[in-house]
């Protein structure tokens, strides 16, 4: 009898033993799914049928089954091997007995359930899904058809045309204000910038201010302001004072 | 001789019994006394009295339907004498063909649950994935959150359907695990015998 040819009929596998080993080694079959005790039983049955003990076959089978058992144990108790290694032989036997007893009690409980199922076999009852939980009440504001119509009307109205006037601002040339301020200073020794530009548009006021800065830059005017945002006083520049100012700034 | 099944009286408890009867007919799951009291808008003590009345009227041998306390609540079921006829009309897929592996897994979950698949596998010595999937599909077990370990494996518990199928008033109706014979003494004796035979 060849061990590899032992025909198996397990929950997880059906076929020869060597194919089972190949699948386990190729990780296509979980060792945890393999009922090793069933394999041993099948082997022992075959052996009994032959009526003679072939020690070579038995030895080979023992080695293979031991390897399979080790793989399965590692898979099932991977995280516990360390704990068990720490136990001495007596403690390990105690632990093994405890676990086996625990499993036996569960088997007894399963047998009790099976018996109970047999006794309660005549039970018929209505089975349905769990009752639906009441759907939460949706709290909505009071609905008014008139209000909705008004809202729709406002949406349907043609929107006001957008003003693009700011995109075509007309800026007068700076030179216009340079000439204007120079002419003013030939008539008067000083003037108030704010009152001079008060009637102009904001773009014109901006250009006028640029002109003023230009005149200050070339030293034609002197500027004075009592406090931030106070009125700007513009006066003809004193050439001497101007030179001193330039020297201080340098 | 038993009186005929007539509940049409003006007695207030009889009226409540008719309401409770109606609630049990429309329910697809056992209803607790509190649920019945809330639905009937009555107090629990009177509901219990009404249930006593119904229990007497709907009992085995007297009626085709039986009211019973099961899975933590009250429910109607078919009388046993009608089981054969019911069996011809309906299949019972929930418990039909439960394998020994499935019963063992159910026992583990019923006694030790909520528990995870690795815990079931550790106890039974074989992977529990397909058995657990089958029991989930039958509705006999259900997910009950996740474990607190690093992996956070899904934990399972038995369902009220499990209690109904096995005719249990609650899980406390299961025999105590400690009372079941684990054969611990016998096992220990065998292990000790093996140890003695082993050369020192």
Coordinates of C-alpha atoms in Angstrom, one line a residue:
Chain A
X1 CA 0.0 0.0 0.0
X2 CA 1.3 3.4 -0.9
X3 CA 0.6 6.1 1.6
X4 CA 0.3 8.7 -1.1
X5 CA -2.5 6.7 -2.8
X6 CA -4.7 6.6 0.3
X7 CA -8.1 7.8 -0.9
X8 CA -9.6 10.5 1.3
X9 CA -13.1 11.6 1.6
X10 CA -13.1 14.6 4.0
X11 CA -15.3 17.7 4.3
X12 CA -12.6 19.9 2.9
X13 CA -11.0 17.6 0.5
X14 CA -11.7 14.5 -1.6
X15 CA -8.8 12.6 -3.4
X16 CA -5.5 10.9 -2.7
X17 CA -3.4 11.8 0.3
X18 CA -0.4 13.0 -1.7
X19 CA -2.6 15.5 -3.5
X20 CA -3.8 16.8 -0.2
X21 CA -0.3 17.3 1.0
X22 CA 0.7 19.1 -2.2
X23 CA -2.3 21.5 -1.9
X24 CA -1.4 22.2 1.7
X25 CA 2.2 22.9 0.9
X26 CA 1.2 25.1 -2.0
X27 CA -1.1 26.9 0.5
X28 CA -4.1 26.2 -1.6
X29 CA -5.8 24.4 1.2
X30 CA -5.8 25.6 4.9
X31 CA -4.4 22.9 7.2
X32 CA -6.9 24.1 9.7
X33 CA -9.7 22.8 7.5
X34 CA -8.2 19.3 7.3
X35 CA -9.7 16.7 9.8
X36 CA -6.4 14.9 10.6
X37 CA -8.2 12.4 12.9
X38 CA -10.3 11.3 10.0
X39 CA -7.2 10.7 7.8
X40 CA -5.7 8.6 10.6
X41 CA -8.9 6.6 10.9
X42 CA -9.0 6.0 7.2
X43 CA -5.4 4.8 7.2
X44 CA -6.0 2.5 10.1
X45 CA -9.1 1.0 8.3
X46 CA -7.1 0.3 5.2
X47 CA -4.3 -1.2 7.2
X48 CA -6.8 -3.4 9.0
X49 CA -8.3 -4.5 5.6
X50 CA -4.9 -5.7 4.5
X51 CA -4.4 -7.7 7.6
X52 CA -0.6 -7.2 7.7
X53 CA 1.5 -4.5 9.2
X54 CA 3.9 -2.8 6.8
X55 CA 6.3 -0.9 9.0
X56 CA 7.7 1.2 6.2
X57 CA 4.3 2.4 5.1
X58 CA 3.3 3.0 8.8
X59 CA 6.6 5.0 9.3
X60 CA 6.1 7.1 6.2
X61 CA 2.5 7.8 7.2
X62 CA 3.5 8.8 10.7
X63 CA 6.0 11.3 9.4
X64 CA 3.6 12.8 7.0
X65 CA 0.7 13.0 9.4
X66 CA 3.0 14.5 12.1
X67 CA 4.1 17.2 9.6
X68 CA 0.5 17.9 8.7
X69 CA -0.4 18.1 12.4
X70 CA 2.4 20.5 13.1
X71 CA 1.3 22.7 10.3
X72 CA -2.2 22.7 11.5
X73 CA -1.2 23.4 15.1
X74 CA 1.0 26.3 14.1
X75 CA -1.9 27.7 12.1
X76 CA -4.4 27.4 15.0
X77 CA -2.2 28.3 17.9
X78 CA 0.4 30.6 16.3
X79 CA 0.2 33.1 19.1
X80 CA 0.3 30.5 21.9
X81 CA 3.4 28.5 21.1
X82 CA 5.4 30.8 23.3
X83 CA 3.1 30.4 26.3
X84 CA 3.2 26.6 26.0
X85 CA 6.9 26.5 25.6
X86 CA 7.3 28.0 29.0
X87 CA 5.3 25.2 30.7
X88 CA 7.1 22.1 32.1
X89 CA 5.8 18.7 31.1
X90 CA 3.4 18.3 34.0
X91 CA 1.9 21.8 33.5
X92 CA 1.6 21.2 29.7
X93 CA -0.2 17.9 30.4
X94 CA -2.5 19.8 32.8
X95 CA -3.2 22.5 30.2
X96 CA -3.8 19.9 27.5
X97 CA -6.3 18.0 29.8
X98 CA -8.1 21.3 30.6
X99 CA -8.5 22.1 26.9
X100 CA -9.6 18.7 26.0
X101 CA -12.1 18.7 28.8
X102 CA -13.4 22.1 27.7
X103 CA -13.9 20.8 24.2
X104 CA -15.6 17.6 25.5
X105 CA -18.0 19.7 27.5
X106 CA -18.8 21.7 24.3
X107 CA -19.4 18.4 22.5
X108 CA -21.7 17.4 25.3
X109 CA -23.5 20.7 24.9
X110 CA -23.8 20.1 21.2
X111 CA -25.2 16.7 21.9
X112 CA -27.8 18.2 24.2
X113 CA -28.7 20.7 21.5
X114 CA -29.1 17.9 19.0
X115 CA -31.3 16.0 21.4
X116 CA -33.3 19.1 22.1
X117 CA -33.7 19.8 18.4
X118 CA -35.1 16.3 18.0
X119 CA -37.6 16.8 20.8
X120 CA -38.6 20.2 19.5
X121 CA -38.9 19.1 15.9
X122 CA -42.6 19.6 15.9
X123 CA -42.3 23.4 16.5
X124 CA -43.7 25.6 13.7
X125 CA -44.0 29.3 14.2
X126 CA -44.1 32.4 12.1
X127 CA -40.7 33.8 11.3
X128 CA -40.3 37.3 9.9
X129 CA -37.9 40.2 9.8
X130 CA -37.6 42.3 12.9
X131 CA -40.3 45.0 13.1
X132 CA -39.4 48.1 11.4
X133 CA -38.4 50.9 13.7
X134 CA -40.7 53.9 13.4
X135 CA -39.3 56.3 10.9
X136 CA -38.3 59.5 12.5
X137 CA -40.7 62.4 12.0
X138 CA -39.4 64.9 9.5
X139 CA -39.7 68.3 10.9
X140 CA -40.3 70.8 8.1
X141 CA -41.1 74.5 8.3
X142 CA -44.8 75.3 7.5
X143 CA -45.2 75.1 3.7
X144 CA -46.9 78.0 2.0
X145 CA -47.7 77.7 -1.7
X146 CA -47.8 81.5 -2.1
X147 CA -44.4 81.9 -0.6
X148 CA -43.0 79.2 -3.0
X149 CA -44.6 80.9 -6.0
X150 CA -43.0 84.2 -5.0
X151 CA -39.7 82.6 -4.6
X152 CA -40.0 81.0 -8.0
X153 CA -41.1 84.3 -9.5
X154 CA -38.0 86.1 -8.2
X155 CA -35.9 83.3 -9.7
X156 CA -37.6 83.6 -13.1
X157 CA -37.2 87.4 -13.3
X158 CA -34.5 88.7 -15.7
X159 CA -31.5 89.7 -13.5
X160 CA -30.4 93.3 -13.6
X161 CA -27.6 94.1 -16.1
X162 CA -24.2 94.1 -14.6
X163 CA -22.4 97.4 -14.5
X164 CA -19.1 97.2 -16.2
X165 CA -18.4 100.9 -15.9
X166 CA -15.5 100.3 -13.5
X167 CA -13.7 98.5 -16.3
X168 CA -13.6 101.6 -18.5
X169 CA -12.3 104.3 -16.1
X170 CA -11.0 107.4 -17.8
X171 CA -7.9 108.7 -16.2
X172 CA -6.9 112.2 -17.2
X173 CA -3.2 112.7 -18.0
X174 CA -0.9 113.6 -15.0
X175 CA 0.5 116.4 -17.1
X176 CA -2.9 118.1 -16.9
X177 CA -2.6 118.5 -13.1
X178 CA 1.1 119.3 -13.2
X179 CA 0.2 122.3 -15.4
X180 CA -2.7 123.2 -13.2
X181 CA -0.8 123.1 -9.9
X182 CA 2.2 125.0 -11.4
X183 CA -0.2 127.7 -12.6
X184 CA -1.9 127.9 -9.2
X185 CA 1.5 128.3 -7.4
X186 CA 2.4 131.2 -9.7
X187 CA -0.7 133.0 -8.5
X188 CA -0.6 131.9 -4.8
X189 CA 2.3 130.8 -2.5
X190 CA 0.3 127.9 -1.0
X191 CA -3.0 126.1 -1.4
X192 CA -5.0 123.3 0.3
X193 CA -4.8 120.1 -1.9
X194 CA -8.1 118.6 -0.5
X195 CA -10.2 121.7 -1.2
X196 CA -8.6 122.0 -4.6
X197 CA -9.6 118.5 -5.7
X198 CA -12.9 118.2 -3.7
X199 CA -15.1 118.5 -6.7
X200 CA -13.2 116.0 -8.9
X201 CA -14.1 112.3 -9.4
X202 CA -12.1 109.7 -7.4
X203 CA -10.0 108.7 -10.5
X204 CA -9.2 112.4 -11.1
X205 CA -8.3 112.9 -7.4
X206 CA -5.9 109.9 -7.6
X207 CA -4.2 111.4 -10.7
X208 CA -4.0 114.8 -9.1
X209 CA -2.3 113.2 -6.1
X210 CA 0.2 111.5 -8.4
X211 CA 0.9 114.9 -10.0
X212 CA 1.5 116.4 -6.5
X213 CA 4.0 113.6 -5.7
X214 CA 5.7 114.3 -9.0
X215 CA 6.1 118.0 -8.2
X216 CA 7.4 117.1 -4.7
X217 CA 9.9 114.7 -6.3
X218 CA 11.4 117.4 -8.6
X219 CA 11.4 119.8 -5.7
X220 CA 8.9 122.3 -7.0
X221 CA 6.6 122.1 -4.0
X222 CA 6.8 121.5 -0.2
X223 CA 4.1 119.4 1.4
X224 CA 2.9 119.6 5.0
X225 CA 0.3 117.7 6.9
X226 CA -0.6 118.3 10.5
X227 CA -1.6 114.7 11.2
X228 CA -2.3 111.6 9.3
X229 CA -5.4 112.1 7.1
X230 CA -5.4 115.8 7.8
X231 CA -5.5 118.3 4.9
X232 CA -2.4 118.5 2.7
X233 CA -0.9 121.9 2.5
X234 CA 1.0 122.6 -0.7
X235 CA 3.5 125.5 -0.9
X236 CA 6.1 126.7 -3.4
X237 CA 9.4 125.1 -2.5
X238 CA 12.2 127.2 -0.8
X239 CA 15.3 126.1 -2.8
X240 CA 17.5 126.3 0.3
X241 CA 15.1 124.4 2.6
X242 CA 14.8 121.9 -0.3
X243 CA 18.5 121.2 -0.4
X244 CA 18.6 120.7 3.4
X245 CA 15.7 118.2 3.1
X246 CA 17.5 116.3 0.4
X247 CA 20.7 116.2 2.5
X248 CA 18.7 114.9 5.6
X249 CA 17.0 112.2 3.5
X250 CA 20.3 111.0 1.9
Chain B
X1 CA -65.2 19.3 29.0
X2 CA -63.3 22.4 27.9
X3 CA -65.3 25.5 27.3
X4 CA -65.5 26.7 23.7
X5 CA -62.9 29.3 22.6
X6 CA -65.0 32.4 23.2
X7 CA -63.3 35.6 24.5
X8 CA -66.3 37.9 23.7
X9 CA -67.2 39.0 27.2
X10 CA -67.4 42.4 28.8
X11 CA -64.8 41.5 31.4
X12 CA -62.0 44.2 31.1
X13 CA -59.2 41.5 31.5
X14 CA -60.9 39.5 28.7
X15 CA -60.9 42.6 26.5
X16 CA -57.2 43.1 27.2
X17 CA -56.6 39.4 26.5
X18 CA -58.2 39.9 23.1
X19 CA -55.9 42.9 22.4
X20 CA -52.8 40.9 23.5
X21 CA -54.0 38.0 21.3
X22 CA -54.2 40.3 18.4
X23 CA -50.7 41.7 19.1
X24 CA -49.2 38.2 19.2
X25 CA -50.9 37.3 15.9
X26 CA -49.4 40.2 14.1
X27 CA -45.9 39.9 15.6
X28 CA -43.2 38.0 13.8
X29 CA -41.0 37.8 16.9
X30 CA -41.7 37.0 20.6
X31 CA -43.0 40.1 22.5
X32 CA -42.0 40.9 26.1
X33 CA -44.6 41.8 28.7
X34 CA -43.3 45.4 28.6
X35 CA -43.7 45.5 24.8
X36 CA -47.2 44.1 25.0
X37 CA -48.1 46.6 27.8
X38 CA -46.8 49.5 25.8
X39 CA -48.7 48.5 22.7
X40 CA -51.9 47.7 24.6
X41 CA -51.5 51.0 26.6
X42 CA -52.1 49.1 29.8
X43 CA -50.0 48.1 32.8
X44 CA -47.7 45.1 32.9
X45 CA -49.5 43.3 35.8
X46 CA -52.8 43.3 33.9
X47 CA -51.0 42.1 30.8
X48 CA -49.5 39.2 32.7
X49 CA -53.0 38.3 33.9
X50 CA -54.3 38.4 30.4
X51 CA -51.4 36.2 29.2
X52 CA -52.3 33.7 31.9
X53 CA -55.8 33.6 30.5
X54 CA -54.5 33.2 26.9
X55 CA -52.0 30.5 28.0
X56 CA -54.9 28.5 29.5
X57 CA -57.0 28.9 26.3
X58 CA -54.2 28.3 23.8
X59 CA -52.5 25.2 25.1
X60 CA -51.5 21.9 23.7
X61 CA -54.4 19.6 23.2
X62 CA -57.0 22.4 23.4
X63 CA -56.1 24.6 20.4
X64 CA -54.4 24.4 17.1
X65 CA -52.2 27.3 18.1
X66 CA -50.3 27.5 21.4
X67 CA -49.1 30.5 23.2
X68 CA -45.7 30.0 24.8
X69 CA -42.9 31.9 26.6
X70 CA -39.9 31.6 24.4
X71 CA -36.7 33.7 23.6
X72 CA -37.5 36.1 26.4
X73 CA -41.0 36.9 25.2
X74 CA -44.5 35.6 24.3
X75 CA -45.4 34.1 20.9
X76 CA -47.8 31.9 19.1
X77 CA -46.7 28.6 17.5
X78 CA -48.5 25.7 15.9
X79 CA -49.6 22.9 18.2
X80 CA -47.5 19.8 18.0
X81 CA -50.4 17.6 16.8
X82 CA -50.4 19.8 13.7
X83 CA -46.7 19.5 13.1
X84 CA -47.0 16.8 10.5
X85 CA -49.4 18.9 8.4
X86 CA -47.4 22.0 8.9
X87 CA -44.3 20.1 7.7
X88 CA -46.1 19.2 4.5
X89 CA -47.0 22.9 3.9
X90 CA -43.7 24.5 5.0
X91 CA -40.0 23.6 4.9
X92 CA -38.0 24.3 8.0
X93 CA -34.7 25.5 6.5
X94 CA -33.4 27.0 9.7
X95 CA -32.6 23.8 11.5
X96 CA -32.8 21.3 8.7
X97 CA -29.5 19.6 8.1
X98 CA -27.6 21.2 11.0
X99 CA -24.3 19.3 11.0
X100 CA -22.4 18.1 14.1
X101 CA -19.9 20.9 13.4
X102 CA -22.7 23.4 13.2
X103 CA -24.1 22.2 16.5
X104 CA -20.7 22.3 18.2
X105 CA -20.2 25.8 16.9
X106 CA -23.7 26.9 18.1
X107 CA -22.9 25.4 21.5
X108 CA -19.6 27.4 21.7
X109 CA -21.4 30.6 20.7
X110 CA -24.3 30.0 23.0
X111 CA -22.2 29.2 26.1
X112 CA -19.1 31.4 25.5
X113 CA -20.4 34.1 23.2
X114 CA -20.0 36.7 22.2
X115 CA -16.9 35.1 20.8
X116 CA -14.7 35.4 17.7
X117 CA -14.0 32.8 14.9
X118 CA -10.4 32.3 16.1
X119 CA -11.8 31.5 19.6
X120 CA -14.2 29.0 18.1
X121 CA -11.4 27.4 16.0
X122 CA -9.1 27.3 19.1
X123 CA -11.7 25.3 21.0
X124 CA -12.9 23.0 18.3
X125 CA -9.5 22.5 16.7
X126 CA -10.7 23.2 13.1
X127 CA -11.3 26.4 11.2
X128 CA -14.8 27.7 11.8
X129 CA -15.2 30.1 8.9
X130 CA -17.6 28.1 6.7
X131 CA -19.7 26.8 9.7
X132 CA -20.0 30.3 11.1
X133 CA -21.1 31.6 7.6
X134 CA -23.7 28.9 7.4
X135 CA -25.1 29.7 10.9
X136 CA -25.1 33.4 10.0
X137 CA -27.1 32.7 6.9
X138 CA -29.6 30.6 8.9
X139 CA -30.0 33.5 11.3
X140 CA -29.1 31.4 14.3
X141 CA -26.1 33.6 15.2
X142 CA -25.4 37.3 14.5
X143 CA -22.6 39.7 14.8
X144 CA -22.1 41.3 18.2
X145 CA -19.5 44.0 17.7
X146 CA -15.7 43.5 17.6
X147 CA -13.2 42.1 20.0
X148 CA -10.9 44.4 22.0
X149 CA -7.7 42.7 20.8
X150 CA -5.4 44.2 18.3
X151 CA -7.1 42.5 15.3
X152 CA -10.6 43.5 16.4
X153 CA -12.1 40.3 15.1
X154 CA -15.9 40.2 14.7
X155 CA -17.7 38.6 17.7
X156 CA -20.8 36.5 17.4
X157 CA -23.8 35.7 19.7
X158 CA -26.8 33.5 19.3
X159 CA -30.1 35.1 18.1
X160 CA -33.6 35.0 19.5
X161 CA -34.3 32.7 16.6
X162 CA -31.9 30.2 18.1
X163 CA -33.9 30.2 21.3
X164 CA -37.2 29.7 19.4
X165 CA -35.8 26.9 17.3
X166 CA -34.6 25.0 20.4
X167 CA -37.6 26.0 22.4
X168 CA -35.6 27.9 25.1
X169 CA -37.2 30.5 27.3
X170 CA -33.8 32.1 27.5
X171 CA -30.1 31.1 27.4
X172 CA -30.3 30.4 31.1
X173 CA -32.5 27.4 30.2
X174 CA -29.3 25.7 28.8
X175 CA -27.8 23.1 31.1
X176 CA -24.8 24.5 33.1
X177 CA -21.5 23.8 31.2
X178 CA -19.9 22.7 34.5
X179 CA -22.6 20.1 34.9
X180 CA -21.8 18.5 31.5
X181 CA -19.3 15.7 31.7
X182 CA -16.0 16.9 30.3
X183 CA -14.4 13.5 31.2
X184 CA -11.7 15.5 32.9
X185 CA -10.9 12.8 35.4
X186 CA -10.8 10.1 32.8
X187 CA -8.6 12.2 30.5
X188 CA -6.2 13.1 33.3
X189 CA -5.9 9.4 34.2
X190 CA -5.1 8.5 30.6
X191 CA -2.5 11.2 30.3
X192 CA -0.9 10.2 33.6
X193 CA -0.8 6.6 32.4
X194 CA 1.0 7.6 29.2
X195 CA 3.5 9.7 31.2
X196 CA 4.2 6.8 33.5
X197 CA 4.9 4.5 30.5
X198 CA 7.3 7.1 29.0
X199 CA 10.9 6.3 29.8
X200 CA 12.4 8.9 32.2

